[in-house]
Coordinates of C-alpha atoms in Angstrom, one line a residue:
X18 CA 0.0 -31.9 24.8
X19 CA -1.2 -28.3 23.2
X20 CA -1.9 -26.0 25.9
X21 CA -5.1 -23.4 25.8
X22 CA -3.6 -19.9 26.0
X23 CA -6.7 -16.8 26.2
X24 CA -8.5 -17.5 23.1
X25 CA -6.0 -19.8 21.0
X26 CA -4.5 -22.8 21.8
X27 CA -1.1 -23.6 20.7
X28 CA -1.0 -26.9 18.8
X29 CA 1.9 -29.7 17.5
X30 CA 0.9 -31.7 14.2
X31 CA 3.2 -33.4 13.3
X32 CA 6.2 -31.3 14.6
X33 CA 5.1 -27.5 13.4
X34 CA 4.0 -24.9 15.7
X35 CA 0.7 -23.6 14.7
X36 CA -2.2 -21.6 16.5
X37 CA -6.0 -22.3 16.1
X38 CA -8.7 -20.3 17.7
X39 CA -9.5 -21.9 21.2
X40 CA -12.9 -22.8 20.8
X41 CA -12.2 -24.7 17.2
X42 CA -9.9 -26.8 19.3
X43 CA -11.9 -27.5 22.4
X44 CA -14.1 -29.0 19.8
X45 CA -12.3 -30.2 17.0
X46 CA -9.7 -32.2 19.0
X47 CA -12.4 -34.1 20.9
X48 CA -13.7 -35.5 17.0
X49 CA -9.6 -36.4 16.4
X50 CA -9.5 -38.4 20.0
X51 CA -13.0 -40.4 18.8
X52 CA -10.9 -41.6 15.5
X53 CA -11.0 -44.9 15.1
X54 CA -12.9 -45.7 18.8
X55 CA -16.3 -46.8 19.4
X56 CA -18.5 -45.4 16.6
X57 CA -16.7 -42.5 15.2
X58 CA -14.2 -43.8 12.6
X59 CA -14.4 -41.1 9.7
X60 CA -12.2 -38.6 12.0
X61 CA -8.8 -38.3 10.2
X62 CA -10.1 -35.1 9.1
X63 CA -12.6 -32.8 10.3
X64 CA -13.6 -29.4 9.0
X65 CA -15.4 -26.5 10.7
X66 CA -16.7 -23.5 8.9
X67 CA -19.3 -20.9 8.6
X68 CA -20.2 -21.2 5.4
X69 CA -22.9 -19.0 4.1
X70 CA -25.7 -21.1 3.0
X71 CA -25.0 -23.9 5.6
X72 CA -25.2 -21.4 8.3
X73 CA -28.2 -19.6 7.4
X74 CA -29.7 -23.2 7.7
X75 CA -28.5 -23.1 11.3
X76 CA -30.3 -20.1 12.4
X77 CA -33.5 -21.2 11.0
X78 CA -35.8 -22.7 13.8
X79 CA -35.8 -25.9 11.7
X80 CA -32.2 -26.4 10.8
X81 CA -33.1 -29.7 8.6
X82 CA -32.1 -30.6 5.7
X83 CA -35.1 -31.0 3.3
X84 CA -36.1 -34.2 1.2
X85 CA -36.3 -32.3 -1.7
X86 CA -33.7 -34.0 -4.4
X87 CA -31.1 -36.6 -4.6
X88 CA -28.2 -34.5 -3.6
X89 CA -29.8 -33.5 -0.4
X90 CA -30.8 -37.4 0.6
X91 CA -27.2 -37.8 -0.4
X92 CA -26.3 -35.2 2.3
X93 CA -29.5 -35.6 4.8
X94 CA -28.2 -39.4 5.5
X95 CA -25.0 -38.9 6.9
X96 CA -26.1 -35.7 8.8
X97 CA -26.6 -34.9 12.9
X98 CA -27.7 -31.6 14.4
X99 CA -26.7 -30.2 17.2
X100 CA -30.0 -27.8 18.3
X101 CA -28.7 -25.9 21.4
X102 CA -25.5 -22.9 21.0
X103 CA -24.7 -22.3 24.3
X104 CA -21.8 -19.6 23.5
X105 CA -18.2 -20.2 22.1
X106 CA -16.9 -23.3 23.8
X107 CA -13.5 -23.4 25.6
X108 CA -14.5 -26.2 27.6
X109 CA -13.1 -29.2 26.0
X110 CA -16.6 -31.1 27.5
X111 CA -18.6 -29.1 24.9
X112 CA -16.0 -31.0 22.2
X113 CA -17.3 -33.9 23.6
X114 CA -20.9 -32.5 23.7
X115 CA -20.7 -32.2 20.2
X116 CA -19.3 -35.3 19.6
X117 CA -22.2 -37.1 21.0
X118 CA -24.6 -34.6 19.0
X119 CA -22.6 -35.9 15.4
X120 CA -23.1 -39.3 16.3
X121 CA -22.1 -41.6 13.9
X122 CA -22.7 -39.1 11.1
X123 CA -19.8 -37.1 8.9
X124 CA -21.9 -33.9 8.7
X125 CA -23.3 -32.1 11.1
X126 CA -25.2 -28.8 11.2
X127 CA -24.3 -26.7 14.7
X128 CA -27.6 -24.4 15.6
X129 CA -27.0 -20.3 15.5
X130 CA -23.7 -21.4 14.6
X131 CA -22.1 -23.2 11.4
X132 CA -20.9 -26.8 9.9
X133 CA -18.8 -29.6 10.6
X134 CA -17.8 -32.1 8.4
X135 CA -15.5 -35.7 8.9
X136 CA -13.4 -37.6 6.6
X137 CA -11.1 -40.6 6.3
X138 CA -9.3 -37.9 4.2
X139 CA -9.4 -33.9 3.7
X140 CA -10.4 -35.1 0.1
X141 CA -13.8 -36.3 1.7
X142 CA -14.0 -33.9 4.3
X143 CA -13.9 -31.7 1.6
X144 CA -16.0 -33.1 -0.8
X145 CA -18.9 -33.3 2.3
X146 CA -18.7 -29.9 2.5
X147 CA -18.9 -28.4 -0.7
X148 CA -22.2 -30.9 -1.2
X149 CA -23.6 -29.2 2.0
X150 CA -22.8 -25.9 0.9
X151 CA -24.7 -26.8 -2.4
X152 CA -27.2 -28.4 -0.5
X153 CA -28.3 -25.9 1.6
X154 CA -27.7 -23.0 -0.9
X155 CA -30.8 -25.2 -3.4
X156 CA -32.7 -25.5 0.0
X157 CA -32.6 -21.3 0.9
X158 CA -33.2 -20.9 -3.2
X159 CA -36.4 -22.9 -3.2
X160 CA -37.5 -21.6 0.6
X161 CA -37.6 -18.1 -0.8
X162 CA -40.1 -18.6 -3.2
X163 CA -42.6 -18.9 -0.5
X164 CA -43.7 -21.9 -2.7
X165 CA -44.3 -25.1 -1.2
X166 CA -41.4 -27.4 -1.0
X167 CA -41.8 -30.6 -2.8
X168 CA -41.1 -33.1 -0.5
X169 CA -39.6 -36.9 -2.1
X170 CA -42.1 -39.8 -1.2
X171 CA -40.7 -42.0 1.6
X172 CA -40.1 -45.1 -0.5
X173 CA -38.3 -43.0 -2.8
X174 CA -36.3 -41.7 0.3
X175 CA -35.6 -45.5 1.4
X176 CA -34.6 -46.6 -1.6
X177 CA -32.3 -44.1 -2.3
X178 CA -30.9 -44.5 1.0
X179 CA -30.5 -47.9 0.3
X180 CA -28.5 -47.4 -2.9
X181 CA -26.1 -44.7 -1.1
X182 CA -25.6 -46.5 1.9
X183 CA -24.7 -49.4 -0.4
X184 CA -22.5 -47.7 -2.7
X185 CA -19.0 -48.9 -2.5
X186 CA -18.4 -47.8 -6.3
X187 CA -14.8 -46.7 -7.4
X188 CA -14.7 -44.4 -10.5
X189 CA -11.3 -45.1 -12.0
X190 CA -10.1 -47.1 -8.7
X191 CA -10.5 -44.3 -6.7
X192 CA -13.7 -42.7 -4.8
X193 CA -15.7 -40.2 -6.3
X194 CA -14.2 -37.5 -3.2
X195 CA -10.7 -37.9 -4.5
X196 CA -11.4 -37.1 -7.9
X197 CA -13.3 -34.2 -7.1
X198 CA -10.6 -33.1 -4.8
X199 CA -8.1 -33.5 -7.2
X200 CA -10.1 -31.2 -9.3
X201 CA -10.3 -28.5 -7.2
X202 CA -6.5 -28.6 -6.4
X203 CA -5.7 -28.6 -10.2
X204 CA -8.1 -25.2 -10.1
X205 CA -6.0 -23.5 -7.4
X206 CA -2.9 -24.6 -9.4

């Protein structure tokens, strides 16, 4: 079992010796426990960050992500918010605080804070994020107009729902996240 240690915890994966900032694991190893139990089952891989745009969202009072386009019902669906930042959390009971603010969702938006995301795989961990990042960047772009945001219809917002949450398409034989993935590792290459 890793052991908390001041403000890093030392952690075994899979044999290596590695150390992560306390309050990442506190919170991060309580969305790992939930894998595959009860209704969190997208755990395999979970990413916290402070992203820029996501976390501007976070320390607006309405943290929401906006019906305004189909990338952002793509994103909204799938997304819980956790509204209260109590400080950084050692406690391993503000991981499971958390856990119960994600919900069964694989994004969530932390107030005054940052982003999560959950994945089978890092590929769609990965691929959550970098639409949340777009996401909110499009949101902040649009906000600072001072125009009126054009809100989608609600049966327009169903029905899209509908077609994501149905989606079970393969491009190739393989989901959209791992080609995208794959893409950004041939980048870095």
């Amino acid at each position: 079992m890793p052991g908390l240690k001041g403000n890093q915890a030392n952690i075994d994966v899979a044999k290596p010796k590695g150390v992560i900032n306390a309050a990442d694991f506190a919170a991060l190893r309580a969305m790992k426990q939930r894998n595959g139990k009860g209704k969190m089952k997208n755990a395999s891989a979970v990413f916290h960050t402070h992203m820029p745009y996501a976390s501007a969202l976070t320390r607006l009072e309405d943290q929401k992500i906006q019906p305004i386009g189909q990338t952002e019902l793509g994103t909204q669906m799938r997304t819980g918010y956790d509204e209260s930042y109590d400080g950084p959390g050692m406690d391993p009971s503000e991981g499971e605080r958390l856990v119960k603010a994600c919900g069964d969702n694989t994004v969530m938006l932390m107030a005054n804070h940052g982003a999560l995301t959950l994945g089978d795989t890092v590929a769609e961990a990965y691929d959550r994020l970098y639409y949340l990042e777009r996401v909110a960047q499009v949101q902040l772009y649009a906000m600072w107009t001072g125009q009126p945001l054009r809100k989608l219809p609600e049966p327009v917002i169903e029905k899209t729902f509908k077609t994501y949450g149905d989606n079970k398409m393969l491009y190739g034989g393989r989901k959209n996240a791992e080609w995208h993935f794959d893409a950004l590792k041939r980048i870095l290459d």
